[in-house]
mmCIF file of C-alpha atoms in Angstrom:
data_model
loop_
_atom_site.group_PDB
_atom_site.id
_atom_site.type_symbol
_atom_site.label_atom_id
_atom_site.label_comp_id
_atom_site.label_asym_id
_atom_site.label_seq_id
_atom_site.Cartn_x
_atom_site.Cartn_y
_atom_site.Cartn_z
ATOM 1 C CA UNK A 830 -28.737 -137.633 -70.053
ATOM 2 C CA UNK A 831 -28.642 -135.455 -73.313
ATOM 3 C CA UNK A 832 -30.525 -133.155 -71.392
ATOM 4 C CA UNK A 833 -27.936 -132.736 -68.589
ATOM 5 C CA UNK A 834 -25.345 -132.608 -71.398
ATOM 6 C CA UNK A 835 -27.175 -130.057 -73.342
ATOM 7 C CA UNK A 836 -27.308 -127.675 -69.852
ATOM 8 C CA UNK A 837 -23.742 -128.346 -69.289
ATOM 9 C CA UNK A 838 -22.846 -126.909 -72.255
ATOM 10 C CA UNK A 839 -24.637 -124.169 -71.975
ATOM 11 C CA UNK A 840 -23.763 -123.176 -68.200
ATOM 12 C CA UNK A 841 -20.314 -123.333 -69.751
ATOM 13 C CA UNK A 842 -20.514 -120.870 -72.276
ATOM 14 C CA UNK A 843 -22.330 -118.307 -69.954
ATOM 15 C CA UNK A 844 -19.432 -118.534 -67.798
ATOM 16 C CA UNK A 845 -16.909 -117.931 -70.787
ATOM 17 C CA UNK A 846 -19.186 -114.926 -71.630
ATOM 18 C CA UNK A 847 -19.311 -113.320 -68.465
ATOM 19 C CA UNK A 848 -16.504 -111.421 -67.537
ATOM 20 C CA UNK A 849 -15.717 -108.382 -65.195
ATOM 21 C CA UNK A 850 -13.102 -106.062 -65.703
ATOM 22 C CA UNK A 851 -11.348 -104.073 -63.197
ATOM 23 C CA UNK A 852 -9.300 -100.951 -64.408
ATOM 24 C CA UNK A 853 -7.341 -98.524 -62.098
ATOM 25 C CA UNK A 854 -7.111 -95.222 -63.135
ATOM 26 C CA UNK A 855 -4.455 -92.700 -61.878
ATOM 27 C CA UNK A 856 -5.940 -89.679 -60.604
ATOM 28 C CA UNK A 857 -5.565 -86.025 -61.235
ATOM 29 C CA UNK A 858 -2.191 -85.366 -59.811
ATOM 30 C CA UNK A 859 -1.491 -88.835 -60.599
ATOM 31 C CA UNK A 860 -1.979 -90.483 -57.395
ATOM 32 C CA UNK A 861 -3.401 -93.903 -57.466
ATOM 33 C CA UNK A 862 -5.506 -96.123 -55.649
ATOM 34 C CA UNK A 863 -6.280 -99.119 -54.369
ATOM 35 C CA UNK A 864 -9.544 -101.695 -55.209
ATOM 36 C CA UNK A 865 -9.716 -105.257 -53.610
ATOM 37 C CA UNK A 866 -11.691 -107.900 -55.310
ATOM 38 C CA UNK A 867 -13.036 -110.651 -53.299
ATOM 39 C CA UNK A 868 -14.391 -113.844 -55.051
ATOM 40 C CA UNK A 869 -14.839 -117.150 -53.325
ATOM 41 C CA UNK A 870 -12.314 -117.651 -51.888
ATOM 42 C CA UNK A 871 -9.827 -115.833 -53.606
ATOM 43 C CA UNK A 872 -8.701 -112.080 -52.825
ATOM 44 C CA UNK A 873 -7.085 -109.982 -55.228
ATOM 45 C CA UNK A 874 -5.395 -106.481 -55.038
ATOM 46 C CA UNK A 875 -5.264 -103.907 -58.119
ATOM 47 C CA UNK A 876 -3.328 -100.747 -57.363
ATOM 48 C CA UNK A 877 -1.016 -100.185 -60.126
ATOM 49 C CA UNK A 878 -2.281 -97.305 -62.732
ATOM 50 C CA UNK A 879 -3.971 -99.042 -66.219
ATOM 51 C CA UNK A 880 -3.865 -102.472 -64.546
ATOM 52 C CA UNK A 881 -7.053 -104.585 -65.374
ATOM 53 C CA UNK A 882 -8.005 -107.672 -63.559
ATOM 54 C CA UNK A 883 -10.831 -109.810 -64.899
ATOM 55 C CA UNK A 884 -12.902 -110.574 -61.361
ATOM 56 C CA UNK A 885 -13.867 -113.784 -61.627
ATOM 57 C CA UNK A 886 -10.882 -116.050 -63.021
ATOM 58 C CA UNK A 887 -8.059 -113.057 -61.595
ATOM 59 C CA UNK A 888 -6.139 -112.600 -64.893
ATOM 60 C CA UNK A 889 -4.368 -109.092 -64.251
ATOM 61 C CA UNK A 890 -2.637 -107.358 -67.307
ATOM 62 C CA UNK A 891 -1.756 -103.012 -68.179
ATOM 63 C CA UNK A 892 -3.370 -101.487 -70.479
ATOM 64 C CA UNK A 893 -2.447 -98.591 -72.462
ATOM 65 C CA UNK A 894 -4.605 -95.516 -71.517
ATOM 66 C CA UNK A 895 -5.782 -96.021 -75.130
ATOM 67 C CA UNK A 896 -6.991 -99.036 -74.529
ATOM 68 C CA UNK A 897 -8.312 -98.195 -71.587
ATOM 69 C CA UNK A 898 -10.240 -94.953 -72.414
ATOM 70 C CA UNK A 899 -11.483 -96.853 -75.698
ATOM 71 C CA UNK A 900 -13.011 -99.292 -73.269
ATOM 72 C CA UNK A 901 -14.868 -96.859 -71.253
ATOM 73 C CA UNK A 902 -14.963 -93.764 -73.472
ATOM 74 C CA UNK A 903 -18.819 -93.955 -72.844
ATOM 75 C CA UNK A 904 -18.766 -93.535 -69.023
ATOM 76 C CA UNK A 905 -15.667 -91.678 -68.645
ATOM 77 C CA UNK A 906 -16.484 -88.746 -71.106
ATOM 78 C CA UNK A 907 -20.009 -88.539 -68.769
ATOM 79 C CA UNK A 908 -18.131 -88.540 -65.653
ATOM 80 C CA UNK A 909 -19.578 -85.280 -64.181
ATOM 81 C CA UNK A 910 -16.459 -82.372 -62.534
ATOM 82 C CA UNK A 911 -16.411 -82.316 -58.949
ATOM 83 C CA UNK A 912 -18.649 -80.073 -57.510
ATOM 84 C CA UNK A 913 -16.703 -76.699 -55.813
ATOM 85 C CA UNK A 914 -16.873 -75.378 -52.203
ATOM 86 C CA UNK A 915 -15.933 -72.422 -51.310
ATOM 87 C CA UNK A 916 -16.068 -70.633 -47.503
ATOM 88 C CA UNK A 917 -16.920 -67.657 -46.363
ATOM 89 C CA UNK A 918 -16.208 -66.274 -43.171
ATOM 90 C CA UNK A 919 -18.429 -63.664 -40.889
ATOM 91 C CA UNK A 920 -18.460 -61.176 -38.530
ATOM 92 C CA UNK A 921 -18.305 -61.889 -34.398
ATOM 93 C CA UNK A 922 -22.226 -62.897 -33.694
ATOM 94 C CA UNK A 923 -23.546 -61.184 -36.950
ATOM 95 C CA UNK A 924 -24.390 -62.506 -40.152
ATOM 96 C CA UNK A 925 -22.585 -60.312 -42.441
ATOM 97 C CA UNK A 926 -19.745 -61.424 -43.780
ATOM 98 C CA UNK A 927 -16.366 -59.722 -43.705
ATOM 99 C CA UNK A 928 -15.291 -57.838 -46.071
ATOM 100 C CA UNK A 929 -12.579 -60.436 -47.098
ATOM 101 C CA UNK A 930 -15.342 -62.797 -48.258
ATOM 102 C CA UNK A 931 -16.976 -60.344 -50.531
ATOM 103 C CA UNK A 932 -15.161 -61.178 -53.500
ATOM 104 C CA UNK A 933 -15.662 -65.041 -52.846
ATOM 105 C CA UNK A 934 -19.476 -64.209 -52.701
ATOM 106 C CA UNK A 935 -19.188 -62.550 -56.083
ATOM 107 C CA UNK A 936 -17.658 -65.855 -57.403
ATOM 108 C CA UNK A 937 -19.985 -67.984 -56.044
ATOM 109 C CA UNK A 938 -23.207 -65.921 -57.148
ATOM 110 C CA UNK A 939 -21.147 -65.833 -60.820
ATOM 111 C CA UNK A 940 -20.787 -69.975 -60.633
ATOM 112 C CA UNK A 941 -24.698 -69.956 -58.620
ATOM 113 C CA UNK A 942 -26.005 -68.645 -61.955
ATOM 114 C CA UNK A 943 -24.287 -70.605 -64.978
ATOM 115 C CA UNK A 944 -27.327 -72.883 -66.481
ATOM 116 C CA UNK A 945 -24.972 -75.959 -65.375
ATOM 117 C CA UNK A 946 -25.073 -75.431 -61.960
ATOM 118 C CA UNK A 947 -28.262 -77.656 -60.673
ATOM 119 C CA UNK A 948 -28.009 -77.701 -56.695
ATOM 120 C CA UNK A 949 -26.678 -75.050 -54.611
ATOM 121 C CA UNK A 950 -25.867 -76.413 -50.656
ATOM 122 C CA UNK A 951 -25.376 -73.711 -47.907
ATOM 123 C CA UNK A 952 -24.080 -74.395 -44.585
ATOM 124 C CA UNK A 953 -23.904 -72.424 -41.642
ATOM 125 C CA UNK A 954 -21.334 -72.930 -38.450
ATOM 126 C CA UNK A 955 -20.240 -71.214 -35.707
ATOM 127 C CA UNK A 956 -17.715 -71.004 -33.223
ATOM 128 C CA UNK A 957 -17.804 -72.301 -29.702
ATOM 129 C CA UNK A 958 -18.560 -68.748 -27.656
ATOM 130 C CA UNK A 959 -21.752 -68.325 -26.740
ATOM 131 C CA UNK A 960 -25.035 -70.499 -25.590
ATOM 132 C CA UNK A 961 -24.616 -73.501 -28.137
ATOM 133 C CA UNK A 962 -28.558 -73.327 -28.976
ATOM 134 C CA UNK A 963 -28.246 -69.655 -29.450
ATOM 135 C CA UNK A 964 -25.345 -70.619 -31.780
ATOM 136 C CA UNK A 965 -27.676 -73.219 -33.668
ATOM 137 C CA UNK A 966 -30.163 -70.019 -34.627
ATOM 138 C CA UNK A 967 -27.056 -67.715 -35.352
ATOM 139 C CA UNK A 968 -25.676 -70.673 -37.905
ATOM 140 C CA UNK A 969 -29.567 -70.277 -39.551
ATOM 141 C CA UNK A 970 -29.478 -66.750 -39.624
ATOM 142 C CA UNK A 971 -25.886 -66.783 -41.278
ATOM 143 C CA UNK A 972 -26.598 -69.291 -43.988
ATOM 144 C CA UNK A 973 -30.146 -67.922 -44.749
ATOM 145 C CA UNK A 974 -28.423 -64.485 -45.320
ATOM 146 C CA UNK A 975 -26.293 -66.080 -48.302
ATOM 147 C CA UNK A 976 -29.186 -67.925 -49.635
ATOM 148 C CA UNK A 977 -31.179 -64.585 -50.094
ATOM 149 C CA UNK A 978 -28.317 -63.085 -51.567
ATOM 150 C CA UNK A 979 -28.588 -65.921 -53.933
ATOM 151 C CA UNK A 980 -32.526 -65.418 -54.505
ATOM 152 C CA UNK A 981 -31.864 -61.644 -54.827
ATOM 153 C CA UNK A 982 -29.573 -62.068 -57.321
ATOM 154 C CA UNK A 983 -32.376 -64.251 -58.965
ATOM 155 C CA UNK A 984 -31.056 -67.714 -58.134
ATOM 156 C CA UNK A 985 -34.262 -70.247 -57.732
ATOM 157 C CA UNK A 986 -35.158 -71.679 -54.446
ATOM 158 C CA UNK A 987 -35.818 -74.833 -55.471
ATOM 159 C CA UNK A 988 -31.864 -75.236 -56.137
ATOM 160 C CA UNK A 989 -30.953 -74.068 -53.106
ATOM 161 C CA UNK A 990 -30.474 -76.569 -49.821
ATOM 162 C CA UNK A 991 -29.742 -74.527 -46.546
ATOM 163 C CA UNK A 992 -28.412 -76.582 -43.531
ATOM 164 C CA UNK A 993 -27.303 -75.467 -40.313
ATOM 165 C CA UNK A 994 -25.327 -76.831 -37.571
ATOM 166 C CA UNK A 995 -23.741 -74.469 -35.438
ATOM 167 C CA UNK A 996 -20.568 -75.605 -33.092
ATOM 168 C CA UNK A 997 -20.807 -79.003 -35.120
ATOM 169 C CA UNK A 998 -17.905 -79.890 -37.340
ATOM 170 C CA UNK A 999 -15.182 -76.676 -36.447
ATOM 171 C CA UNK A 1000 -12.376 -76.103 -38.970
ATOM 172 C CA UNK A 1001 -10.180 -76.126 -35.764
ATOM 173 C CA UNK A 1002 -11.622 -77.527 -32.510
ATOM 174 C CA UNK A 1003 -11.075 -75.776 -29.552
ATOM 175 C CA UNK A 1004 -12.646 -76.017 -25.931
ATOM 176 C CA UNK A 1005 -16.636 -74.529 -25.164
ATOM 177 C CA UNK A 1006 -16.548 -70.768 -24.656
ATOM 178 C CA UNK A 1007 -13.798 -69.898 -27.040
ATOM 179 C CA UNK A 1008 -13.833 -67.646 -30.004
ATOM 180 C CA UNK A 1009 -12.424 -68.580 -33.141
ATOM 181 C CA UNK A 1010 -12.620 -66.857 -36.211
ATOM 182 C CA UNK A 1011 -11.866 -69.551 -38.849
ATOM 183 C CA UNK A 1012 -15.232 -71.563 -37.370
ATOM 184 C CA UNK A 1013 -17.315 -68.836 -37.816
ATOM 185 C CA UNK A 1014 -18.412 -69.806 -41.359
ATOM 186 C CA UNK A 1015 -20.961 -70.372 -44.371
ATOM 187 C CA UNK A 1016 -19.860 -73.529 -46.548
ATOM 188 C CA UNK A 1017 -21.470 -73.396 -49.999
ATOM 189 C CA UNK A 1018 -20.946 -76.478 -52.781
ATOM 190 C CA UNK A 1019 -21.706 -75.648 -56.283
ATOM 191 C CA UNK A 1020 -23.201 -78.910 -57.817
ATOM 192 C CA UNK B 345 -2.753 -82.403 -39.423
ATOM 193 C CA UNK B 346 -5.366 -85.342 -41.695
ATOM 194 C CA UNK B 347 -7.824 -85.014 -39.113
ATOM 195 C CA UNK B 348 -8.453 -81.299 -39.782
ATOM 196 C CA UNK B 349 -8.278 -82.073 -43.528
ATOM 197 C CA UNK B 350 -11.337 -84.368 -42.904
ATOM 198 C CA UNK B 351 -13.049 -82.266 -40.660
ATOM 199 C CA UNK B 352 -12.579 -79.049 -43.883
ATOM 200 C CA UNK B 353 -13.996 -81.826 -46.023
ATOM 201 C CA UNK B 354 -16.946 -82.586 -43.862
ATOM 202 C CA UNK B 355 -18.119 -79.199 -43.163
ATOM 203 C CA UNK B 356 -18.082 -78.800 -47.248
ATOM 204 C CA UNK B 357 -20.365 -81.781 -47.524
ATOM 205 C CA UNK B 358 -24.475 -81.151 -46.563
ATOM 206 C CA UNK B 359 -25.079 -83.443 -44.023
ATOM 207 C CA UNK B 360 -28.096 -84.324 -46.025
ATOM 208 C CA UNK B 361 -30.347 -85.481 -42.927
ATOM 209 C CA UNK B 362 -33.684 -83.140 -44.531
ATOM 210 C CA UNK B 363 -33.923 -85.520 -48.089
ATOM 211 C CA UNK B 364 -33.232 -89.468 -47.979
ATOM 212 C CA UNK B 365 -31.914 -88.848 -51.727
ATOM 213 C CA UNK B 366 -28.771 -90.700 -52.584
ATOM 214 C CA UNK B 367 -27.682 -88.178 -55.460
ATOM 215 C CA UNK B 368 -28.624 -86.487 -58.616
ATOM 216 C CA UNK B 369 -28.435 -87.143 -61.740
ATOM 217 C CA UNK B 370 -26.179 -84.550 -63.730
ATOM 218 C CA UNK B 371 -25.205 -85.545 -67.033
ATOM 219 C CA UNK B 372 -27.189 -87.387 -69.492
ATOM 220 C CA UNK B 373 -26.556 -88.717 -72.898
ATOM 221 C CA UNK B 374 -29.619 -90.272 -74.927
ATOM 222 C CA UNK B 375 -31.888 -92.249 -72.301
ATOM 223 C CA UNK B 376 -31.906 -93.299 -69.370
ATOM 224 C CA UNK B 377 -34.517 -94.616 -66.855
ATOM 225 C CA UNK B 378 -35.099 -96.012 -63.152
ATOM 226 C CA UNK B 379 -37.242 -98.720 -61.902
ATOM 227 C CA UNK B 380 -38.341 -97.811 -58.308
ATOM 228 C CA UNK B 381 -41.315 -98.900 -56.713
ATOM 229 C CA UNK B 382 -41.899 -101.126 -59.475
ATOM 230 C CA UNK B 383 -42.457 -98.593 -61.990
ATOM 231 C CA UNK B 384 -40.361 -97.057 -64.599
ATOM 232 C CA UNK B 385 -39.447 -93.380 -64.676
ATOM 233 C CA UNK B 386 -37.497 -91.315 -67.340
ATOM 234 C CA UNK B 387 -34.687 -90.046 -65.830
ATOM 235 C CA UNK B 388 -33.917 -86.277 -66.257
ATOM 236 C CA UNK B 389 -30.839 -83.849 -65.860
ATOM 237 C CA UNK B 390 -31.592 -82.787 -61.691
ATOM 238 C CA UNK B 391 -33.636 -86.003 -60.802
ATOM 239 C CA UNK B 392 -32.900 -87.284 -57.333
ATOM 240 C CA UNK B 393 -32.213 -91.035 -57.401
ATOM 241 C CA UNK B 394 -32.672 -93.100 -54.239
ATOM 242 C CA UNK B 395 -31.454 -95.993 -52.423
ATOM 243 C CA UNK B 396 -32.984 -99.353 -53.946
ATOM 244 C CA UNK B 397 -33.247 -97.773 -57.056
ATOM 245 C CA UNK B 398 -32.212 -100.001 -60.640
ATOM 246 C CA UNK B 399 -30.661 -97.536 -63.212
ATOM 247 C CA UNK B 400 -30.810 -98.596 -66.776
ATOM 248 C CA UNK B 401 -29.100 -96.776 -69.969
ATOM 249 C CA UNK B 402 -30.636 -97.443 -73.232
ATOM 250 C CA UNK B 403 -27.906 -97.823 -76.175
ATOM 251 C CA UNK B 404 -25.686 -95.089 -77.305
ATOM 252 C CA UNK B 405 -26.821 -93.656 -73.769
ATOM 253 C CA UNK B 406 -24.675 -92.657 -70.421
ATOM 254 C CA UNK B 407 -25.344 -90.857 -67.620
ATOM 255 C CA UNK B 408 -23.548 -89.201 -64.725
ATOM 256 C CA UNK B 409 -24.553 -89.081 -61.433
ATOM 257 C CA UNK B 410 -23.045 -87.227 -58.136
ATOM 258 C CA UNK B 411 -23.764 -88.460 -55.009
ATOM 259 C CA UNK B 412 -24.408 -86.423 -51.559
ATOM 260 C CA UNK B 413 -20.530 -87.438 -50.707
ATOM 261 C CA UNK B 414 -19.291 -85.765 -54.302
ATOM 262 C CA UNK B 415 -18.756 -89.756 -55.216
ATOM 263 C CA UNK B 416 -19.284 -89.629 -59.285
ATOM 264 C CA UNK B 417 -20.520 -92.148 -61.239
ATOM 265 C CA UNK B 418 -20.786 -92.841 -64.895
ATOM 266 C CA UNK B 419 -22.428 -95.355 -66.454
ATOM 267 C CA UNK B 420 -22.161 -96.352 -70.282
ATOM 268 C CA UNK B 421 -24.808 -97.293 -72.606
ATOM 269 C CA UNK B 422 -26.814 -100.510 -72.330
ATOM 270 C CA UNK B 423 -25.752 -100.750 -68.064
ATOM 271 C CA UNK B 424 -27.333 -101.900 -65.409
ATOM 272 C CA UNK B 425 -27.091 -100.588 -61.919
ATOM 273 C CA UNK B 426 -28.772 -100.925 -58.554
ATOM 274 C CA UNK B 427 -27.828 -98.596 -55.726
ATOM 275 C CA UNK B 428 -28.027 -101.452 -52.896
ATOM 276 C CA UNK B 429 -27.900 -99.235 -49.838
ATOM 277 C CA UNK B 430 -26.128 -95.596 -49.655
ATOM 278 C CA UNK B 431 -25.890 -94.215 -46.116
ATOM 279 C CA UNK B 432 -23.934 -90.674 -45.558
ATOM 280 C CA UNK B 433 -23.945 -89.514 -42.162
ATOM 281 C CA UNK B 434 -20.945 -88.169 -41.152
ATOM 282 C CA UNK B 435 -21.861 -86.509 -38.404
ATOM 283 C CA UNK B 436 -23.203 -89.840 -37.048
ATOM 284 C CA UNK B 437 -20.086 -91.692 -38.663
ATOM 285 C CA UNK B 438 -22.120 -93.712 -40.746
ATOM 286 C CA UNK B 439 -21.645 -94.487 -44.043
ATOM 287 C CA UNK B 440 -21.778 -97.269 -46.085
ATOM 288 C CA UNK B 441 -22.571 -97.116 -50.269
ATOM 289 C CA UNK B 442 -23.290 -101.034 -51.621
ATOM 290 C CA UNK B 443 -24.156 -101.147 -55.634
ATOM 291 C CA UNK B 444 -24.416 -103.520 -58.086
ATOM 292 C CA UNK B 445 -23.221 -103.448 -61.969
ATOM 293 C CA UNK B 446 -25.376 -105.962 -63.563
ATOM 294 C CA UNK B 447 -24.269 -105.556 -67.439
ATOM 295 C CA UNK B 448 -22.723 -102.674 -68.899
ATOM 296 C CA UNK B 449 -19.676 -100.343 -68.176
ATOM 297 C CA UNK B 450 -19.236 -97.932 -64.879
ATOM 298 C CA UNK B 451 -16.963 -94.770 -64.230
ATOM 299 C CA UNK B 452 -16.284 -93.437 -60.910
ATOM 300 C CA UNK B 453 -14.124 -91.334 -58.909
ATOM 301 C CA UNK B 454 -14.688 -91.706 -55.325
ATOM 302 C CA UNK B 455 -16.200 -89.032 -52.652
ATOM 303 C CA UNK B 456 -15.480 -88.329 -49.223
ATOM 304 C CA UNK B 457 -17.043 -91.466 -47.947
ATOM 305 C CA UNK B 458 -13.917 -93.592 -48.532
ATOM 306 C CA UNK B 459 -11.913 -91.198 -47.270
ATOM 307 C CA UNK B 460 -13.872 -90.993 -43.828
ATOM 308 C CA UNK B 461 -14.116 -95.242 -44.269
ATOM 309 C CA UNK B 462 -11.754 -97.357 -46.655
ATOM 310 C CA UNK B 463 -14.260 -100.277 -45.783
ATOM 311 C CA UNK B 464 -16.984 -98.054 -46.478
ATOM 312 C CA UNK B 465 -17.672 -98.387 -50.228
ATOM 313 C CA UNK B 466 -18.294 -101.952 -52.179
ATOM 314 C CA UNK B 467 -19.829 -102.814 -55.705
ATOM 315 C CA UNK B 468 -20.568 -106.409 -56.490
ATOM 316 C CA UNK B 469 -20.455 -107.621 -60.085
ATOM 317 C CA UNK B 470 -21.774 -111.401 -60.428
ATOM 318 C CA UNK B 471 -19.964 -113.365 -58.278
ATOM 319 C CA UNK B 472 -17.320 -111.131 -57.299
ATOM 320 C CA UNK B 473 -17.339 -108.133 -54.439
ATOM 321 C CA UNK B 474 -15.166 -105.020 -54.990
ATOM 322 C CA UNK B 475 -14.151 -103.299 -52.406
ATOM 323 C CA UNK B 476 -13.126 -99.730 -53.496
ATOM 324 C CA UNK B 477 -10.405 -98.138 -51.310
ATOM 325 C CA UNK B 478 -10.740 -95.002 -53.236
ATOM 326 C CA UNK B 479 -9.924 -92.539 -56.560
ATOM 327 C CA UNK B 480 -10.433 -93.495 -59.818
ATOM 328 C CA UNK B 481 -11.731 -96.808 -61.682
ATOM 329 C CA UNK B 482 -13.751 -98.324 -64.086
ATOM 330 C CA UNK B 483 -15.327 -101.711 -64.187
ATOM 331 C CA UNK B 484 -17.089 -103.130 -67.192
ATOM 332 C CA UNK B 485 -19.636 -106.424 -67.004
ATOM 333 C CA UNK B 486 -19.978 -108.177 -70.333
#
């Protein structure tokens, strides 16, 4: 019986101790979202900015960002940027780029090279005219020409991941057979 | 007019179908480790980390972690976190990212899989499931 009462008290006191917070944040242009916490039975909605709701018994309250980045000044100081993309488009069945996308290609081989840039993704597309397995090897062609750029301009291999996909995944869809400039592309993310 | 917003975002995204890696790791702060395969590795500024994977920080450690959807994650010192499942294929429209915060404190800003799938993205903390519709939280698990 002392036992039982001796467990009790204990199962108690883990529960007391074991809490989990929920904070909102508002985004960069302030926007905020929206987080549902389900527990048991019980359902609970957070979307108001600073608003914390402890998970298991649902007490909600707003915190101050103070409070809030005091909490988690740990993980939100090593919250790491959002990679960038940037596009470049190319020539009718080449892969050269025009001469609009030089000065993006500049940029990227500029933000390719800083020591905090680990992983370099290159994709190439292309539009819908033409034999869409002759557009699969143009795609290739058009996103291994940036990645030796890259190399030449003495960016490792190892950081670079080519993929290729040809018709897949257009800017702007349009019907087989039809030309379209904006799909005709390289996608690179800087990570 | 959102649908060629999401198609620009997919084409920025590598339709990672060559690795089976989940993310990277690209900040860290003092130590960090991850038990896979029942051992323990040192985690390192570039490592991959992988589905089924239990990410530990050390004290007066964080780390931050980008995932192949541009999710980021942050975790504090003394945390523990499991990626349950992560699935990104949007070509295939599948995706689906389960975690789980054991103890510690977590930072994230969501990717482009909640934006293809509010349902998409879930972390569970002890008893309780949260089901992320997107931007910018924190949790903490004491």
């Amino acid at each position: 019986m002392k036992n039982i009462f001796v467990l009790l008290v204990i199962t108690l006191f883990f529960n007391a101790c074991s809490k989990v917070n929920v904070v909102l944040l508002p985004e960069k242009n302030n926007k905020v979202g929206k987080i549902e916490i389900k527990n048991k039975n019980k359902t609970i909605t957070v979307d108001k900015p600073y608003q914390q709701v402890e998970a298991i018994d649902g007490k909600s309250e707003i915190l101050t960002k103070e409070e809030v980045y005091n909490k988690f000044k740990e993980s939100i100081s090593t919250l790491p940027k959002e990679p960038k993309n940037y596009r470049l488009s190319f020539k009718w069945d080449s892969s050269q780029i025009v001469p609009k996308s030089n000065k993006t290609l500049k940029t990227i081989i500029k933000e390719a090279k800083k020591d905090s840039t680990l992983y370099i993704d290159i994709i190439g597309y292309t539009d819908r005219a033409g034999e869409e397995a002759y557009n699969k090897k143009l795609s290739l062609r058009r996103a291994n020409s940036i990645s030796r750029r890259l190399q030449k301009n003495g960016i490792k291999k190892e950081k670079i991941n080519v993929q290729y996909y040809g018709e897949a995944n257009p800017i702007i869809k349009t019907k087989d057979g039809v030309a379209k400039k904006v799909n005709r592309r390289v996608e690179v993310t800087i990570k | 007019m959102k649908f060629f917003t999401i198609n620009i975002l997919i084409g920025f995204i590598s339709l990672l179908l060559a690795s089976d890696s989940s993310g990277f790791i690209k900040k860290l702060n003092g130590d960090a480790s991850v038990l896979r395969d029942n051992k323990v590795i040192e985690l390192k500024v570039g490592d991959k980390v992988f589905a089924r994977d239990v990410i530990k920080t050390k004290t007066k450690s964080s780390i931050g972690i980008i995932f192949n959807d541009n999710t980021l994650i942050s975790l504090g010192s003394s945390t523990h976190f499991v990626i349950d499942k992560y699935v990104f294929k949007p070509a295939q429209n599948e995706q689906s990212f389960v975690s789980t915060l054991i103890k510690g404190t977590l930072s994230c800003i969501t990717g482009l899989m909640s934006k293809l799938n509010p349902e998409a993205m879930k972390i569970k903390a002890k008893t309780a499931s949260i089901g992320i519709r997107g931007t910018h939280f924190a949790i903490s698990v004491d």
